[in-house]
Short mmCIF file of C-alpha atoms in Angstrom, two decimals:
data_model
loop_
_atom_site.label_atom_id
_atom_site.label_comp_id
_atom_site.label_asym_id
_atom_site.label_seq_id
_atom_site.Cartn_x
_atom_site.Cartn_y
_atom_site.Cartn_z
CA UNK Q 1 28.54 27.38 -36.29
CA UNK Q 2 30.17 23.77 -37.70
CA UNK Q 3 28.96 23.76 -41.11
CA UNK Q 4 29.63 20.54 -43.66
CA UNK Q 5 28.04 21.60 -46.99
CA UNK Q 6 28.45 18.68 -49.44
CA UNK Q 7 28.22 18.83 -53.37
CA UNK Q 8 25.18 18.02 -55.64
CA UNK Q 9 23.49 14.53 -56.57
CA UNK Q 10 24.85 12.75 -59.06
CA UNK Q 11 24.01 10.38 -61.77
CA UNK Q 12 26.32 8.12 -63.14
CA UNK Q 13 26.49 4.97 -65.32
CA UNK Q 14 28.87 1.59 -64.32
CA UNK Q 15 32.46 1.54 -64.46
CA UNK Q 16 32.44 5.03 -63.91
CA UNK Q 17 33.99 7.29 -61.15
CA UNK Q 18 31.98 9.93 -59.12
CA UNK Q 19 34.07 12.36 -56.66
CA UNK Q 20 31.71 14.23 -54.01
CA UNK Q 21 32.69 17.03 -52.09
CA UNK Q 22 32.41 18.16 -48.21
CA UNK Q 23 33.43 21.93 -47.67
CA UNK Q 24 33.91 22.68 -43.94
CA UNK Q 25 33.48 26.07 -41.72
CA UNK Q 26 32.98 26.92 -38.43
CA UNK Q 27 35.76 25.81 -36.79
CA UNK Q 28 39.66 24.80 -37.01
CA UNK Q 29 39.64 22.43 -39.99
CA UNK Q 30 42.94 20.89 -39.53
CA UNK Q 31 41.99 19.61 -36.05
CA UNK Q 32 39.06 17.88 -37.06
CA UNK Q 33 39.14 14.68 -39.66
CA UNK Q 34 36.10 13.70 -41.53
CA UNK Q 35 34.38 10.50 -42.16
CA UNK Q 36 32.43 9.16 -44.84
CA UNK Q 37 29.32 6.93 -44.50
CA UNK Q 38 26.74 5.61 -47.27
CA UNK Q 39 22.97 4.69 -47.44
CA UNK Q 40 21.83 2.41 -49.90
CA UNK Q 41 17.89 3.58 -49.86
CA UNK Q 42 15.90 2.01 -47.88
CA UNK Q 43 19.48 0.66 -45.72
CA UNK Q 44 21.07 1.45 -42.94
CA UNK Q 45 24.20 3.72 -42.43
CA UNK Q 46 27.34 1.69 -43.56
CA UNK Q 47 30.75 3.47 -42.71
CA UNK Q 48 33.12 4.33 -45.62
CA UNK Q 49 36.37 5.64 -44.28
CA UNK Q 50 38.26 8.74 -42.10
CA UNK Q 51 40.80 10.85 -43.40
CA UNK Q 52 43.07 12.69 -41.19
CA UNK Q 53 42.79 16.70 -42.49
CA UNK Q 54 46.18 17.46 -41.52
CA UNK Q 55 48.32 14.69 -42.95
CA UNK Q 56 46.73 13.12 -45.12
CA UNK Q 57 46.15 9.61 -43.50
CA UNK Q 58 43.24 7.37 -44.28
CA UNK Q 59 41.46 4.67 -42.70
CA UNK Q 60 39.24 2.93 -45.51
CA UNK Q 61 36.67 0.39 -44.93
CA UNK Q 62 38.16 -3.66 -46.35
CA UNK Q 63 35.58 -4.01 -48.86
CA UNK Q 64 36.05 -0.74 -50.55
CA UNK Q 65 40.17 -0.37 -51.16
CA UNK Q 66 40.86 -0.28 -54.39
CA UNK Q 67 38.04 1.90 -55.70
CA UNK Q 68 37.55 4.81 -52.82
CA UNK Q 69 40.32 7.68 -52.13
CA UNK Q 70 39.47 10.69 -49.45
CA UNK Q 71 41.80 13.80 -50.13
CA UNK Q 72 41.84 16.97 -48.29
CA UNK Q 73 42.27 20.60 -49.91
CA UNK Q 74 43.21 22.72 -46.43
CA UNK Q 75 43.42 25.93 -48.27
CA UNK Q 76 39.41 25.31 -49.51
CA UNK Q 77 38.80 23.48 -45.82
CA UNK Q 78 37.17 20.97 -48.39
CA UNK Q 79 37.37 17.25 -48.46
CA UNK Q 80 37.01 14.76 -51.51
CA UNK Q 81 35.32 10.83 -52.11
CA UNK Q 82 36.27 9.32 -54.67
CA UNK Q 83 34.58 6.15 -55.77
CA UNK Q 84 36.10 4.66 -58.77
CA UNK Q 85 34.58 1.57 -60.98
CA UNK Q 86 30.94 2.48 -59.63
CA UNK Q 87 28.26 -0.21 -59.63
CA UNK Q 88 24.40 -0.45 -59.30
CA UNK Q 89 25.08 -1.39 -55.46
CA UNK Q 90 26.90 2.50 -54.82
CA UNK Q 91 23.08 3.56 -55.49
CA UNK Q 92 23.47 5.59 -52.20
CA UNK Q 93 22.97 9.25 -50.24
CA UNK Q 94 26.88 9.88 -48.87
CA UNK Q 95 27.01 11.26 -45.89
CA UNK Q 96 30.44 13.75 -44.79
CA UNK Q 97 31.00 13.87 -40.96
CA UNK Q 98 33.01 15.38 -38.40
CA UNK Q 99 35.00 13.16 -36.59
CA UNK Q 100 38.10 14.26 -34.47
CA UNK Q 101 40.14 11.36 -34.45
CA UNK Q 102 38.99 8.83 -36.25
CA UNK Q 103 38.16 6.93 -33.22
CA UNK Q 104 35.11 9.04 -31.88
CA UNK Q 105 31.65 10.33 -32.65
CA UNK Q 106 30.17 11.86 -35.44
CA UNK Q 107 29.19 15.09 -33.77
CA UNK Q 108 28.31 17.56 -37.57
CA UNK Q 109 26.78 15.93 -40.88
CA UNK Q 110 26.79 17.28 -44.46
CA UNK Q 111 23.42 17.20 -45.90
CA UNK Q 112 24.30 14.39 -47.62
CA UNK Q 113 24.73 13.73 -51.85
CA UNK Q 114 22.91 11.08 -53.75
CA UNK Q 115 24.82 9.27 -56.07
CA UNK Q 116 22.38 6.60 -58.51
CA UNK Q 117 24.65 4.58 -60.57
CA UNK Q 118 23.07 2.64 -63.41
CA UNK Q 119 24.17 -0.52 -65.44
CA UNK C 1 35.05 -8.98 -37.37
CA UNK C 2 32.78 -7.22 -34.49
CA UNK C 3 28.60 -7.97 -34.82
CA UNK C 4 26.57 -4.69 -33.62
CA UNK C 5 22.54 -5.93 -33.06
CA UNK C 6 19.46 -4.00 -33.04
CA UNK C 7 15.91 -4.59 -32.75
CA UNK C 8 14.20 -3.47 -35.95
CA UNK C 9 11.72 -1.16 -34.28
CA UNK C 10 10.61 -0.54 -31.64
CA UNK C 11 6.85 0.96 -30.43
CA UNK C 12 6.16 3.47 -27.67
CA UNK C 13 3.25 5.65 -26.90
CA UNK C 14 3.63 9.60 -25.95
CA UNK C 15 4.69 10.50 -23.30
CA UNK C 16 5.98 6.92 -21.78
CA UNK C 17 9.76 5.77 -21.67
CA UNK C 18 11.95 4.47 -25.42
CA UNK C 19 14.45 1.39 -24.34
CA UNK C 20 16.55 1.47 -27.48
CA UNK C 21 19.21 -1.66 -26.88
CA UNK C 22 22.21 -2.13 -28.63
CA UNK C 23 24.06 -5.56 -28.34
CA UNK C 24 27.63 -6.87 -28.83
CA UNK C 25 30.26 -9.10 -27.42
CA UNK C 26 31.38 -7.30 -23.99
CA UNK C 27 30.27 -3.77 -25.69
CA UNK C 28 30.71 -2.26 -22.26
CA UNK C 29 34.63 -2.05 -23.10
CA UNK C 30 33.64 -0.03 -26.21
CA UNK C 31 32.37 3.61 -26.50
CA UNK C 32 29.02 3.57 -27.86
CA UNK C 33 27.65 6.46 -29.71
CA UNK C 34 23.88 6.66 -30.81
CA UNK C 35 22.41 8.39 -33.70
CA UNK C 36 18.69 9.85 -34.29
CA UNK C 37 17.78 9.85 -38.01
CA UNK C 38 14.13 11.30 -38.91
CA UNK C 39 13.00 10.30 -43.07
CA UNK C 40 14.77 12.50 -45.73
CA UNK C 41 17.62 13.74 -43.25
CA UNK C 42 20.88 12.99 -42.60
CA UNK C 43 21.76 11.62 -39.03
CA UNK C 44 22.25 13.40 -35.81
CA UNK C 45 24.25 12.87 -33.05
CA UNK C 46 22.37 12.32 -29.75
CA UNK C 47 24.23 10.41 -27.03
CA UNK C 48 28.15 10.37 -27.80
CA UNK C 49 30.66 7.89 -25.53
CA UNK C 50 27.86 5.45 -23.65
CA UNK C 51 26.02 8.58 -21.75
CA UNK C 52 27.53 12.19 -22.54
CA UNK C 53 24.46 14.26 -24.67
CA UNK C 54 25.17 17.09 -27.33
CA UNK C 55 23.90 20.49 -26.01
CA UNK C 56 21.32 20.84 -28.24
CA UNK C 57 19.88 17.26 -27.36
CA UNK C 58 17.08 17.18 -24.76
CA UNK C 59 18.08 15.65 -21.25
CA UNK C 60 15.12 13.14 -22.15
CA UNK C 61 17.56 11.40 -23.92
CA UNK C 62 20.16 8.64 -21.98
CA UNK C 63 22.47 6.29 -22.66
CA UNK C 64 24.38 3.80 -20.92
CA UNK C 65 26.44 0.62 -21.78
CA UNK C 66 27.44 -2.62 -19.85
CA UNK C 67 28.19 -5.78 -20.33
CA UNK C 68 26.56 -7.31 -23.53
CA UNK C 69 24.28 -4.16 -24.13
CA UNK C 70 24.10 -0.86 -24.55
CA UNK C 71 20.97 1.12 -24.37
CA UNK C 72 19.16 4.61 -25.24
CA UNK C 73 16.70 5.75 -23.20
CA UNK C 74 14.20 8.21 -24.17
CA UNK C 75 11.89 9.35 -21.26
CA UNK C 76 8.56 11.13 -22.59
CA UNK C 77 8.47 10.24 -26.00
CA UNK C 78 6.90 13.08 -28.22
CA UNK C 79 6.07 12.40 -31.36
CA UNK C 80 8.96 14.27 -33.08
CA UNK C 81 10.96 11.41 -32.02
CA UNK C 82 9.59 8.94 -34.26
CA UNK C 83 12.88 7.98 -36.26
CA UNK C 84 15.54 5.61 -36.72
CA UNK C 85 18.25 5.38 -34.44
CA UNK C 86 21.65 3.88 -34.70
CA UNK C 87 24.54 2.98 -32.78
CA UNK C 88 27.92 2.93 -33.51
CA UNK C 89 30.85 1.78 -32.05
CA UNK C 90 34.62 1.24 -33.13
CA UNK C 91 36.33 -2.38 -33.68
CA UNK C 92 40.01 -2.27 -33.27
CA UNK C 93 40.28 -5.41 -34.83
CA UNK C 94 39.68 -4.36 -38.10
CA UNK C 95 40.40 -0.72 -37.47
CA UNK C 96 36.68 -0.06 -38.62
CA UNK C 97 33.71 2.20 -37.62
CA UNK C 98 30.89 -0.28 -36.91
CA UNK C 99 26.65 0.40 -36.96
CA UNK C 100 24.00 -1.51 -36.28
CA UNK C 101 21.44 -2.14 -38.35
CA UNK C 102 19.27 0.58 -36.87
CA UNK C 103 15.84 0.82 -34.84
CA UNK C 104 12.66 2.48 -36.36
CA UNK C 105 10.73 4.23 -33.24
CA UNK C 106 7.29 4.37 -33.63
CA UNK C 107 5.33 6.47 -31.77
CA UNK C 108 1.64 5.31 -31.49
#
């Protein structure tokens, strides 16, 4: 079965970077990209980004270039967030999804990762 | 850039029918995909391009989209239903995944 298994919480103080991981099974990785979408608590679901797991290509949300980057490791059918120059407002579960084209549904969810930044 | 509205909750009592809307400038020309998320858990798909359903997603859930809105349908509510649901489409204008802001269910 489509399995996204996603790293553990994380606590981190401002300026710093955080990099969460999504490792995939169940099915062909390279056919499938994954997205990335955030919950500030108490918030609704704000989308992040895709990245394409077989070249490489992203499609990142305006208001975070600059400070996010979504790589792909085929060989470990993992991909990686990273969020650089965190603040108090990245206080957030991130969510990994399946997502074949970046175009469609979210059909498979990691079980999320909470990342608390704190000034 | 593209404005995705929901009502911020929405009551029902068990075992009557959930009218979960989801409006937008002519959102009937986008693919609307709705999302069930119960406290503590991450979100699940349950109605993916206007009306198709998962397989593991009871056929009391619906969908459809046209015009202005798009709307979930939930047809005996239980009370495992009680959640918030979401909608999402895309906007090719700024090459962005949109949600809205989400619809707590109650169930009475």
């Amino acid at each position: 079965q489509v399995q996204l298994v996603q790293s553990g919480g994380e606590v981190k103080t401002s300026g710093a970077s955080v990099t969460v991981s999504c490792k995939a099974s169940g099915y062909p990785f390279n056919r499938y990209g994954i997205t990335w979408v955030r919950q500030a608590p108490g918030q609704g679901l704000e989308w992040m980004g895709w990245v394409n797991t077989d070249n490489a290509e992203t499609k990142i949300a305006q208001k975070l270039q600059g400070r996010v980057a979504m790589t792909t490791d085929t060989s470990a059918t993992t991909v990686y967030l990273d969020l650089r120059s965190l603040r108090p407002d990245d206080t957030a579960v991130y969510y990994c999804a399946r997502d074949k084209d970046g175009y469609s549904d979210f059909d498979h969810w990691g079980q999320g990762t909470l990342v608390t930044v704190s000034s | 850039s593209y404005v995705v509205t929901q009502p911020p909750s929405v009551s029902v009592a068990p075992g009557k029918t959930a009218s979960l809307t989801c409006g937008g400038t002519d959102i009937g020309r986008k693919n609307v995909h709705w999302y069930q998320q119960r406290p503590g858990q991450a979100p699940v798909l349950v109605i993916y391009f206007d009306s198709d359903r998962p397989l593991e997603i009871p056929e009391r859930f619906s969908g459809s989209n046209f015009g202005n809105l798009a709307t979930l349908t939930i047809s005996g509510v239980e009370d495992g239903d009680e959640a918030d649901y979401y909608c999402q489409v895309w906007d090719s204008g700024t090459n962005h995944a949109i949600f809205g802001g989400g619809t707590k269910l109650t169930v009475l």
